[in-house]
Coordinates of C-alpha atoms in Angstrom, one line a residue:
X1 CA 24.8 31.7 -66.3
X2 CA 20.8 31.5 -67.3
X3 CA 18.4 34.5 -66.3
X4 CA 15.1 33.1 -66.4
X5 CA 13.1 34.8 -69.2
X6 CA 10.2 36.4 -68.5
X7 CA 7.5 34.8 -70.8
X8 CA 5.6 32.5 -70.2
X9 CA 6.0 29.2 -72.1
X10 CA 2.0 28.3 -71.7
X11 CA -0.3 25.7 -70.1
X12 CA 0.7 22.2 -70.5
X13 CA -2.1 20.5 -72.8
X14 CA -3.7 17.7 -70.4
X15 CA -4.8 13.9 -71.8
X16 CA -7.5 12.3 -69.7
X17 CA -7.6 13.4 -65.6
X18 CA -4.8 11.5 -63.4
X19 CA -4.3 11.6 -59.9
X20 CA -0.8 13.5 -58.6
X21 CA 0.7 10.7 -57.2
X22 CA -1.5 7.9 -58.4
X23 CA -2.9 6.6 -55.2
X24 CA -6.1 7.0 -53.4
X25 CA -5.9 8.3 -50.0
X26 CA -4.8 6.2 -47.1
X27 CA -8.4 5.7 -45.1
X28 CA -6.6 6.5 -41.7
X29 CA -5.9 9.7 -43.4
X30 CA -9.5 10.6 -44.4
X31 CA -11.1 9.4 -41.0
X32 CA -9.1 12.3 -39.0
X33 CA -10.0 14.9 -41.4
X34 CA -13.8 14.0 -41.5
X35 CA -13.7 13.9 -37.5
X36 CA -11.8 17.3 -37.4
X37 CA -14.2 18.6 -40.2
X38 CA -17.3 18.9 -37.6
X39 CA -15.2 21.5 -35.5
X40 CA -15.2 25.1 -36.3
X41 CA -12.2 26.4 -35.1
X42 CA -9.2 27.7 -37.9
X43 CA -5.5 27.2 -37.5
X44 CA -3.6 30.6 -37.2
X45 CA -1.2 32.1 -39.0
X46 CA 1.9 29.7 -39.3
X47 CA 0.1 26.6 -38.1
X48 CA -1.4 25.7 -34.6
X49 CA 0.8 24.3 -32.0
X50 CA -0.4 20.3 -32.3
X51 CA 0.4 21.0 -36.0
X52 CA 4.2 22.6 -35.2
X53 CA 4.9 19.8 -32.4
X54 CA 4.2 17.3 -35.2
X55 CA 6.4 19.0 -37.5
X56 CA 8.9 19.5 -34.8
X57 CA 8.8 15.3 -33.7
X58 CA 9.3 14.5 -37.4
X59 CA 12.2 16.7 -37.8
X60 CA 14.4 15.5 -34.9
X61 CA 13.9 11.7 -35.9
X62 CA 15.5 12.7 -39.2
X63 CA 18.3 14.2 -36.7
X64 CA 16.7 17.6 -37.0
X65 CA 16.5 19.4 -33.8
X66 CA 13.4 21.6 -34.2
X67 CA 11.3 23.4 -31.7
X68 CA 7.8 24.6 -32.3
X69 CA 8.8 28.4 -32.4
X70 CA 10.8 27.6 -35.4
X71 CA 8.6 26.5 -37.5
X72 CA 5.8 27.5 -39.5
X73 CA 2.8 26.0 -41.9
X74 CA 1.0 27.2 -44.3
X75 CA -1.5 26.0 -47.0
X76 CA 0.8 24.2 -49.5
X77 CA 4.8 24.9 -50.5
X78 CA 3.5 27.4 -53.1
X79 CA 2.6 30.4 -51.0
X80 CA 5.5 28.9 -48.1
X81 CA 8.1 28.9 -50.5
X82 CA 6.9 32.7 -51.9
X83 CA 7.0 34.4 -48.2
X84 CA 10.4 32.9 -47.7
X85 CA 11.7 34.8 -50.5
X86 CA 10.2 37.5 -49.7
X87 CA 11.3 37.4 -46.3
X88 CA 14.9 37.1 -47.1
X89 CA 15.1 39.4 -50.0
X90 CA 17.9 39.7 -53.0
X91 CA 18.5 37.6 -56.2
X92 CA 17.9 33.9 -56.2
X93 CA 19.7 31.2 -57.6
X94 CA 18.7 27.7 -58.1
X95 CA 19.8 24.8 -60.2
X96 CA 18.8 24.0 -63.9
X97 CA 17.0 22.1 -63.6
X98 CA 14.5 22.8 -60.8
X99 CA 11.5 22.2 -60.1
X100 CA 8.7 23.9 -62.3
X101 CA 7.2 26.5 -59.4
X102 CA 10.1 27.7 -58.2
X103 CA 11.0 30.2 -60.6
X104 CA 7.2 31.9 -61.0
X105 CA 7.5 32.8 -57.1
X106 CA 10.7 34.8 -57.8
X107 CA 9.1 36.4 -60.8
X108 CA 6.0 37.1 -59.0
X109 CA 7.8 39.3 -56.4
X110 CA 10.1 40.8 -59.1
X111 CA 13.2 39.4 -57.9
X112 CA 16.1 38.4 -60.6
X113 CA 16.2 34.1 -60.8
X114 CA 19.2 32.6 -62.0
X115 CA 20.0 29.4 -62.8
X116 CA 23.3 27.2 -62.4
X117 CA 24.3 24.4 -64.0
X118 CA 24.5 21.0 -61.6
X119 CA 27.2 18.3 -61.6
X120 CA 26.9 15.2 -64.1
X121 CA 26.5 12.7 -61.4
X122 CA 23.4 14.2 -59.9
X123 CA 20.8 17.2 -59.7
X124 CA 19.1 19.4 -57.5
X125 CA 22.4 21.2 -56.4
X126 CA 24.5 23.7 -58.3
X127 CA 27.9 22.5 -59.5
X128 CA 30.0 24.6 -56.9
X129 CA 32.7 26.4 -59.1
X130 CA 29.8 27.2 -61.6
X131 CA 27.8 28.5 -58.2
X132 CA 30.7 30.7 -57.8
X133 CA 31.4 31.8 -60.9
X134 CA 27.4 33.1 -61.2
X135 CA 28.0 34.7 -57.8
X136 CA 30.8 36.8 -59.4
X137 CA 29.0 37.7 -63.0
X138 CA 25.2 38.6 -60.7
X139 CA 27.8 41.1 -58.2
X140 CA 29.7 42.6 -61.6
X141 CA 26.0 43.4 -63.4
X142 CA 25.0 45.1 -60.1
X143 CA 22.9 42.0 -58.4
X144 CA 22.5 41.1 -55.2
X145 CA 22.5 37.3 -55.0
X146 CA 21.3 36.3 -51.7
X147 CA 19.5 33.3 -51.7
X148 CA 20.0 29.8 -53.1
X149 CA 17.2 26.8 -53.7
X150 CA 18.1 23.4 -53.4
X151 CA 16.7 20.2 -53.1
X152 CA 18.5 16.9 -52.5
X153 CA 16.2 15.1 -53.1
X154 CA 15.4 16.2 -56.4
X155 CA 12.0 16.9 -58.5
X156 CA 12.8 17.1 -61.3
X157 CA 15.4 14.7 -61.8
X158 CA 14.8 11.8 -59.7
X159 CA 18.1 11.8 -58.5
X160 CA 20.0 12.0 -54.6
X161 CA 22.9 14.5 -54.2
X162 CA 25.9 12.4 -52.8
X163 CA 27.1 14.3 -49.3
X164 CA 30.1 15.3 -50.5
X165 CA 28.5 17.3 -53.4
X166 CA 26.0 18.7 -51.2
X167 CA 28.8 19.9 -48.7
X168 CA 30.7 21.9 -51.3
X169 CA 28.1 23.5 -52.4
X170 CA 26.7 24.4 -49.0
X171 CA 30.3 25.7 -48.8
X172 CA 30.6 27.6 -51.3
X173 CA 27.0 29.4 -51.0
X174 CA 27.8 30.5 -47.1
X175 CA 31.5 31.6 -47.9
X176 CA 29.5 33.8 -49.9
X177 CA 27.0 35.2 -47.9
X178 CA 23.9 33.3 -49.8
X179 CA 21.0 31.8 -47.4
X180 CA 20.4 28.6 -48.4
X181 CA 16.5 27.0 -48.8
X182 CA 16.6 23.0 -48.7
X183 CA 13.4 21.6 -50.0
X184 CA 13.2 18.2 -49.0
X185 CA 9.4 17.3 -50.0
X186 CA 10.7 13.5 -51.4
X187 CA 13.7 12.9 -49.0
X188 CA 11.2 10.2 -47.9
X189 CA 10.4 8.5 -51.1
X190 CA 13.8 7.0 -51.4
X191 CA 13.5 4.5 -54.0
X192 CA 16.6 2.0 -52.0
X193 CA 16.3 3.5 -48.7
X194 CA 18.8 1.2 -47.2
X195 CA 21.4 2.0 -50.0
X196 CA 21.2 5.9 -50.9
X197 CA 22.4 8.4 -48.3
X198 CA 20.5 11.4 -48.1
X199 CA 22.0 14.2 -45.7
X200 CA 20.5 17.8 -45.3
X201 CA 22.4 20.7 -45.7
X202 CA 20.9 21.8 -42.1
X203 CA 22.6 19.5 -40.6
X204 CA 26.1 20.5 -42.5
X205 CA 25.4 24.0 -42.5
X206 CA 22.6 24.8 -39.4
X207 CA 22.4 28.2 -39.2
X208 CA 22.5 28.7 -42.4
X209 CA 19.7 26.9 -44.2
X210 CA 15.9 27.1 -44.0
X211 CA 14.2 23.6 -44.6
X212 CA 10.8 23.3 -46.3
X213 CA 8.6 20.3 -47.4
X214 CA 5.4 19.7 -49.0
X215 CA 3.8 17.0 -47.0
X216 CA 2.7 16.1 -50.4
X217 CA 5.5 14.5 -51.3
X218 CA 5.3 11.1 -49.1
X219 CA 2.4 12.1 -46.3
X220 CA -0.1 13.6 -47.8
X221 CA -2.4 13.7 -50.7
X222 CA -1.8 16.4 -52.9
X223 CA -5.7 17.8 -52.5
X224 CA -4.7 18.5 -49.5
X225 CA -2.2 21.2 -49.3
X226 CA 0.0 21.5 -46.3
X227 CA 3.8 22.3 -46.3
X228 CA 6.0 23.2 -42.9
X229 CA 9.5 25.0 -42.6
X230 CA 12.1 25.1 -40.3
X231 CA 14.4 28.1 -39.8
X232 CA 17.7 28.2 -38.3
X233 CA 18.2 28.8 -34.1
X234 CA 19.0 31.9 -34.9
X235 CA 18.6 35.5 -34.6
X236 CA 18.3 36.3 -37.6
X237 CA 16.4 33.2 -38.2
X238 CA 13.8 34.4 -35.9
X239 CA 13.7 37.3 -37.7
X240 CA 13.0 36.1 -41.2
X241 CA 10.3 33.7 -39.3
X242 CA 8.3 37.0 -38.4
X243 CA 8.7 38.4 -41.7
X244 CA 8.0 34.7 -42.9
X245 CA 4.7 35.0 -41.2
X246 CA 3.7 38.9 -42.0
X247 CA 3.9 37.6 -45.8
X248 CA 1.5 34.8 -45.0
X249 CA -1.0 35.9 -42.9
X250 CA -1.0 38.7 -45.5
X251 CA -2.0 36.0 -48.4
X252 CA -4.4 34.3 -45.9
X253 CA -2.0 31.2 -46.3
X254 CA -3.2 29.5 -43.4
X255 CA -4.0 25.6 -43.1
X256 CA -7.7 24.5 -43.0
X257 CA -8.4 23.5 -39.3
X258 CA -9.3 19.5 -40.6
X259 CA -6.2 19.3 -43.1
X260 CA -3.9 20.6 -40.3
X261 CA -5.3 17.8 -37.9
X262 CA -4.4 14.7 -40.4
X263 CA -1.3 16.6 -41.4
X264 CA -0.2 16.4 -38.2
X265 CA -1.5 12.9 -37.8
X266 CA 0.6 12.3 -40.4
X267 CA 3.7 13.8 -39.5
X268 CA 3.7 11.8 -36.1
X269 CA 3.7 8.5 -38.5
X270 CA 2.0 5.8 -37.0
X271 CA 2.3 2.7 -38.8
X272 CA -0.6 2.5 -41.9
X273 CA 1.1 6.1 -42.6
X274 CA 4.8 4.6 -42.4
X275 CA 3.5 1.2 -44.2
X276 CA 1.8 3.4 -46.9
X277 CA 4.9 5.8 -47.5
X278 CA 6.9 2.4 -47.9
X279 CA 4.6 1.0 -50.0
X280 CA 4.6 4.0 -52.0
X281 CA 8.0 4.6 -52.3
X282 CA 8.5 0.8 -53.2
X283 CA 5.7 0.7 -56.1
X284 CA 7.5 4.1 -58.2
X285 CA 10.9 2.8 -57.6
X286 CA 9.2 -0.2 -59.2
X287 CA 7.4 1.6 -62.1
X288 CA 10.4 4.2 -62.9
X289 CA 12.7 1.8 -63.1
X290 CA 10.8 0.2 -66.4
X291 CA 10.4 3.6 -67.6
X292 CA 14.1 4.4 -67.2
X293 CA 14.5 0.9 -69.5
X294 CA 12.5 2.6 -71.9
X295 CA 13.8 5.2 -72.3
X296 CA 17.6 4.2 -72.6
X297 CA 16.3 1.4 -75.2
X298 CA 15.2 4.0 -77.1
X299 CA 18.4 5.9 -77.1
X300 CA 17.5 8.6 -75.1
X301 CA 19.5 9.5 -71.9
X302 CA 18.4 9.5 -67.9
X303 CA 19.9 9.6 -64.9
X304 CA 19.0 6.5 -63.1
X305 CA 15.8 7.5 -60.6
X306 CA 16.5 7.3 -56.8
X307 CA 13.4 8.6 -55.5
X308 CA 10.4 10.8 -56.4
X309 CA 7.6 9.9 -58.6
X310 CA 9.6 11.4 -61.6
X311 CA 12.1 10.9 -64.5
X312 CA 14.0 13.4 -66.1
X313 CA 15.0 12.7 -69.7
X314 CA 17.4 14.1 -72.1
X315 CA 16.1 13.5 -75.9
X316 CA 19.1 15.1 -77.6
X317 CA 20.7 11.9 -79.2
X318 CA 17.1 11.3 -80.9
X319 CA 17.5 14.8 -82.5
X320 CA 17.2 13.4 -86.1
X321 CA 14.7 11.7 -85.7
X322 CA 12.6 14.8 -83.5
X323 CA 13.0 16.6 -86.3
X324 CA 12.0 14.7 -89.3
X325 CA 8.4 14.6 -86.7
X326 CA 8.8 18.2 -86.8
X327 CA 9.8 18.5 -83.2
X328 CA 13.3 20.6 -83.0
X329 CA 13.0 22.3 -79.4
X330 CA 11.4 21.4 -75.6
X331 CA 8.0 22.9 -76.4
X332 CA 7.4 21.2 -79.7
X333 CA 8.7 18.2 -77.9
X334 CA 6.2 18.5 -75.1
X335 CA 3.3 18.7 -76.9
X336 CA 4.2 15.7 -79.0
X337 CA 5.3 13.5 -76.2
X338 CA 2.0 14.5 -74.5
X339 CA -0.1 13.5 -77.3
X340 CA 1.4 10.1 -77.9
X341 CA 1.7 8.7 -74.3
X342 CA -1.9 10.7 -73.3
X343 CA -0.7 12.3 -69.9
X344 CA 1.2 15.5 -69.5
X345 CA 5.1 15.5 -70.5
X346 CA 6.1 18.8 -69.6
X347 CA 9.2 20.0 -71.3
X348 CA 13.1 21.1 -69.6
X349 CA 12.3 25.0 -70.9
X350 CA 9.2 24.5 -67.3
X351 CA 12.5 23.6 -65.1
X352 CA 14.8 26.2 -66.1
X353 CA 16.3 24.3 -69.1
X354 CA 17.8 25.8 -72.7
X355 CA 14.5 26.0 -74.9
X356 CA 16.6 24.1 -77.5
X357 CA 17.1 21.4 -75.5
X358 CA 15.2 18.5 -76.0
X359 CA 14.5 17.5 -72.4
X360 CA 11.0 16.3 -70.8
X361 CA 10.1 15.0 -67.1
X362 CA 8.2 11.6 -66.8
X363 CA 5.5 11.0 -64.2
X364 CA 4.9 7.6 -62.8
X365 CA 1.9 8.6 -60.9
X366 CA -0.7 8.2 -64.1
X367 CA 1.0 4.6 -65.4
X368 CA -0.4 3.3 -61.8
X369 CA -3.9 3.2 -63.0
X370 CA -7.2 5.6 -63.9
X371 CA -9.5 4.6 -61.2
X372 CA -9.2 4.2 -57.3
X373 CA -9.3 0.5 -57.4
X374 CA -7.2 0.2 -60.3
X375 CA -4.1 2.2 -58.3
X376 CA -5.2 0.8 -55.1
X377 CA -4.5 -2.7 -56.9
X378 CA -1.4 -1.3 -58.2
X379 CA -0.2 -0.8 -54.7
X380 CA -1.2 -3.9 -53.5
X381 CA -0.2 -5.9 -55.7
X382 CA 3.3 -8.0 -55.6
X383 CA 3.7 -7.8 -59.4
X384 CA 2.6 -4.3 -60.5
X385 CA 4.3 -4.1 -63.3
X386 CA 2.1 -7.5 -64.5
X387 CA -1.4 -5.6 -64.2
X388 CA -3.3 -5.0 -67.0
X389 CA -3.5 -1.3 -66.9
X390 CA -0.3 -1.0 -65.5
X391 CA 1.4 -3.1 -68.5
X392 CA -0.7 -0.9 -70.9
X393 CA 0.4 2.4 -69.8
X394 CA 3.8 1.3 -69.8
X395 CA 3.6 -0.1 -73.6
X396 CA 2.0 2.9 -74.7
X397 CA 4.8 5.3 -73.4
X398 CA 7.4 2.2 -74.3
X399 CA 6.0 2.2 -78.4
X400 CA 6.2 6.7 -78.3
X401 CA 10.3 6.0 -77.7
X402 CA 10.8 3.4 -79.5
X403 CA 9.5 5.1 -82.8
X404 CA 12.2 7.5 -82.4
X405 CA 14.8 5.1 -82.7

């Protein structure tokens, strides 16, 4: 069991500026929020009901039934993902590793964060007996472990919980008492959609788990913060929806008027925003899979990626080598890696990992190109990987891991 400590490690140190995801937003996109921009009218608290109905529409194709009065918005997962804890109240557990934000929200509202290790075949979910066992040490110190954060889809490991491992964990969390929050932000950037299963623990466990998503993560461009949740049809569901909402009117979370309008343009997918998600999704899987080569060439240790736009990589057998560089734990390792490829490598101590181990997350989003044109011929393109600045990104990255070797 790892309580998060509560120091911050620091700012990452930036190279030159790169887009999020790497692509320039889809022109369908941008012509519904310049139209909604000439109105003057703000979406309330939780989202407006054309927003809602969207969200509601996207969910039950993803055999979801939602209703609008489950739901709520808010401006970005950030300030969603912080009422929801504070809505629901108690300890929080999460898997190490986990996405970098999750953690500060806990800390922000003083709540104790604990993470558990995950199974060796994927992450995003807690290893159930090790969920258990964390369960029993939290209640034995005095804790009140109430709430666990999952995502099966996972940022930052790239990687898809199999069913069956999502199931016993689900299991084991409700048999003891713990609500579970899914965030599915990249359950639609499936890197082999037709080969991975992806199942959400709503629809194994529905009255049980709140769902969330960043439309950021396949929809929308990240300048543009949106991000919806659905709660269970429940009472108490309802319950923590109110409370869900108190906390964000309170933070004046609300979704610009224009951004809700192509958010919800968005979440009704027409076809340039399905043929743009698709092309998305196809151009990372294409880009992550040379950086996975890479990195195992090198020596270095990943879990194949399955969807996202990142990798997450495990340094330790290059140890020797780290350290005659003078790079012995996550941090130093960061700041090295982040000089040599010239983009951000954040290191595993961000996502809940040992300090001393030597883990970093890959981006693919700044190897697609530094200009609009350049990543819009990235996505275009039937051989991305064959593009100048496409090729060069990748060499550079390729010749920072194959020096450690």
């Amino acid at each position: 069991m790892q309580r998060t400590a509560p120091e911050s490690h620091g700012p990452i140190r930036y190279g030159p500026p790169a887009p999020v995801s790497g692509l320039p937003v889809l022109p369908e996109l941008a012509a519904v929020l310049a139209a909604a921009s000439e109105g003057a009218d703000s979406e309330p608290p939780g989202g407006g009901a054309e927003l809602r109905e969207a969200a509601c529409g996207y969910w039950w194709r993803r055999g979801l039934r939602s209703h609008p009065e489950e739901l709520v918005a808010a401006s970005g997962a950030q300030p969603l993902l912080f009422a929801l804890i504070g809505a629901y109240g108690g300890d929080v557990l999460m898997p190490r590793p986990c996405p970098a934000w999750w953690t500060p929200q806990a800390r922000l509202l003083g709540r104790p964060a604990y993470h558990v290790p995950t199974p060796a075949e994927c992450g995003g979910v807690p290893d159930p007996y090790a969920l258990l066992e964390t369960v029993r040490r939290v209640r034995a110190e005095g804790g009140m472990p109430r709430l666990l954060l999952i995502s099966v889809a996972d940022d930052p490991t790239a990687t898809v919980a199999p069913p069956e491992t999502v199931l016993e964990a689900c299991e084991a969390a409700v048999g003891e008492g713990l609500h579970i929050i899914s965030d599915e932000t990249w359950r639609d950037t499936l890197h082999r959609p037709h080969e991975t299963v992806l199942l959400s623990p709503a629809e194994m466990c529905p009255g049980d788990v709140t769902v969330i998503s960043d439309l950021a993560g396949a929809l929308m461009p990240a300048s543009w913060p949106v991000a919806v949740a659905r709660f269970p049809a429940t009472d108490e569901g309802a319950a923590r929806r109110a409370r869900t909402l108190d906390i964000l009117t309170a933070l004046g979370a609300v979704v610009a008027g224009p951004v809700a309008a192509a958010a919800a343009h968005a979440l009704d997918e027409p076809g340039p925003v399905i043929a743009r998600m698709e092309q998305a999704a196809a151009l990372h899987a294409r880009v992550a899979a040379a950086v996975h080569r890479a990195v195992l060439v090198s020596g270095a240790l990943a879990r194949p990626p399955q969807a996202g736009r990142h990798m997450y990589a495990d340094l330790g057998p290059l140890r020797a080598r780290l350290a005659e560089r003078g790079v012995t734990d996550s941090m130093e390792l960061e700041e090295y890696l982040t000089d040599r490829v010239g983009a951000p490598v954040p290191g595993g101590h961000r996502f809940g990992d040992e300090l001393g181990a030597l883990r970093v997350r890959l981006a693919t989003g700044p190897l697609l190109g530094a200009t609009p044109e350049q990543q819009q011929e990235s996505l275009t393109s039937p051989a991305p990987l064959e593009l100048p600045h496409v090729a060069g990104a990748l060499t550079i990255l390729g010749t920072a891991f194959d020096e450690l070797r």
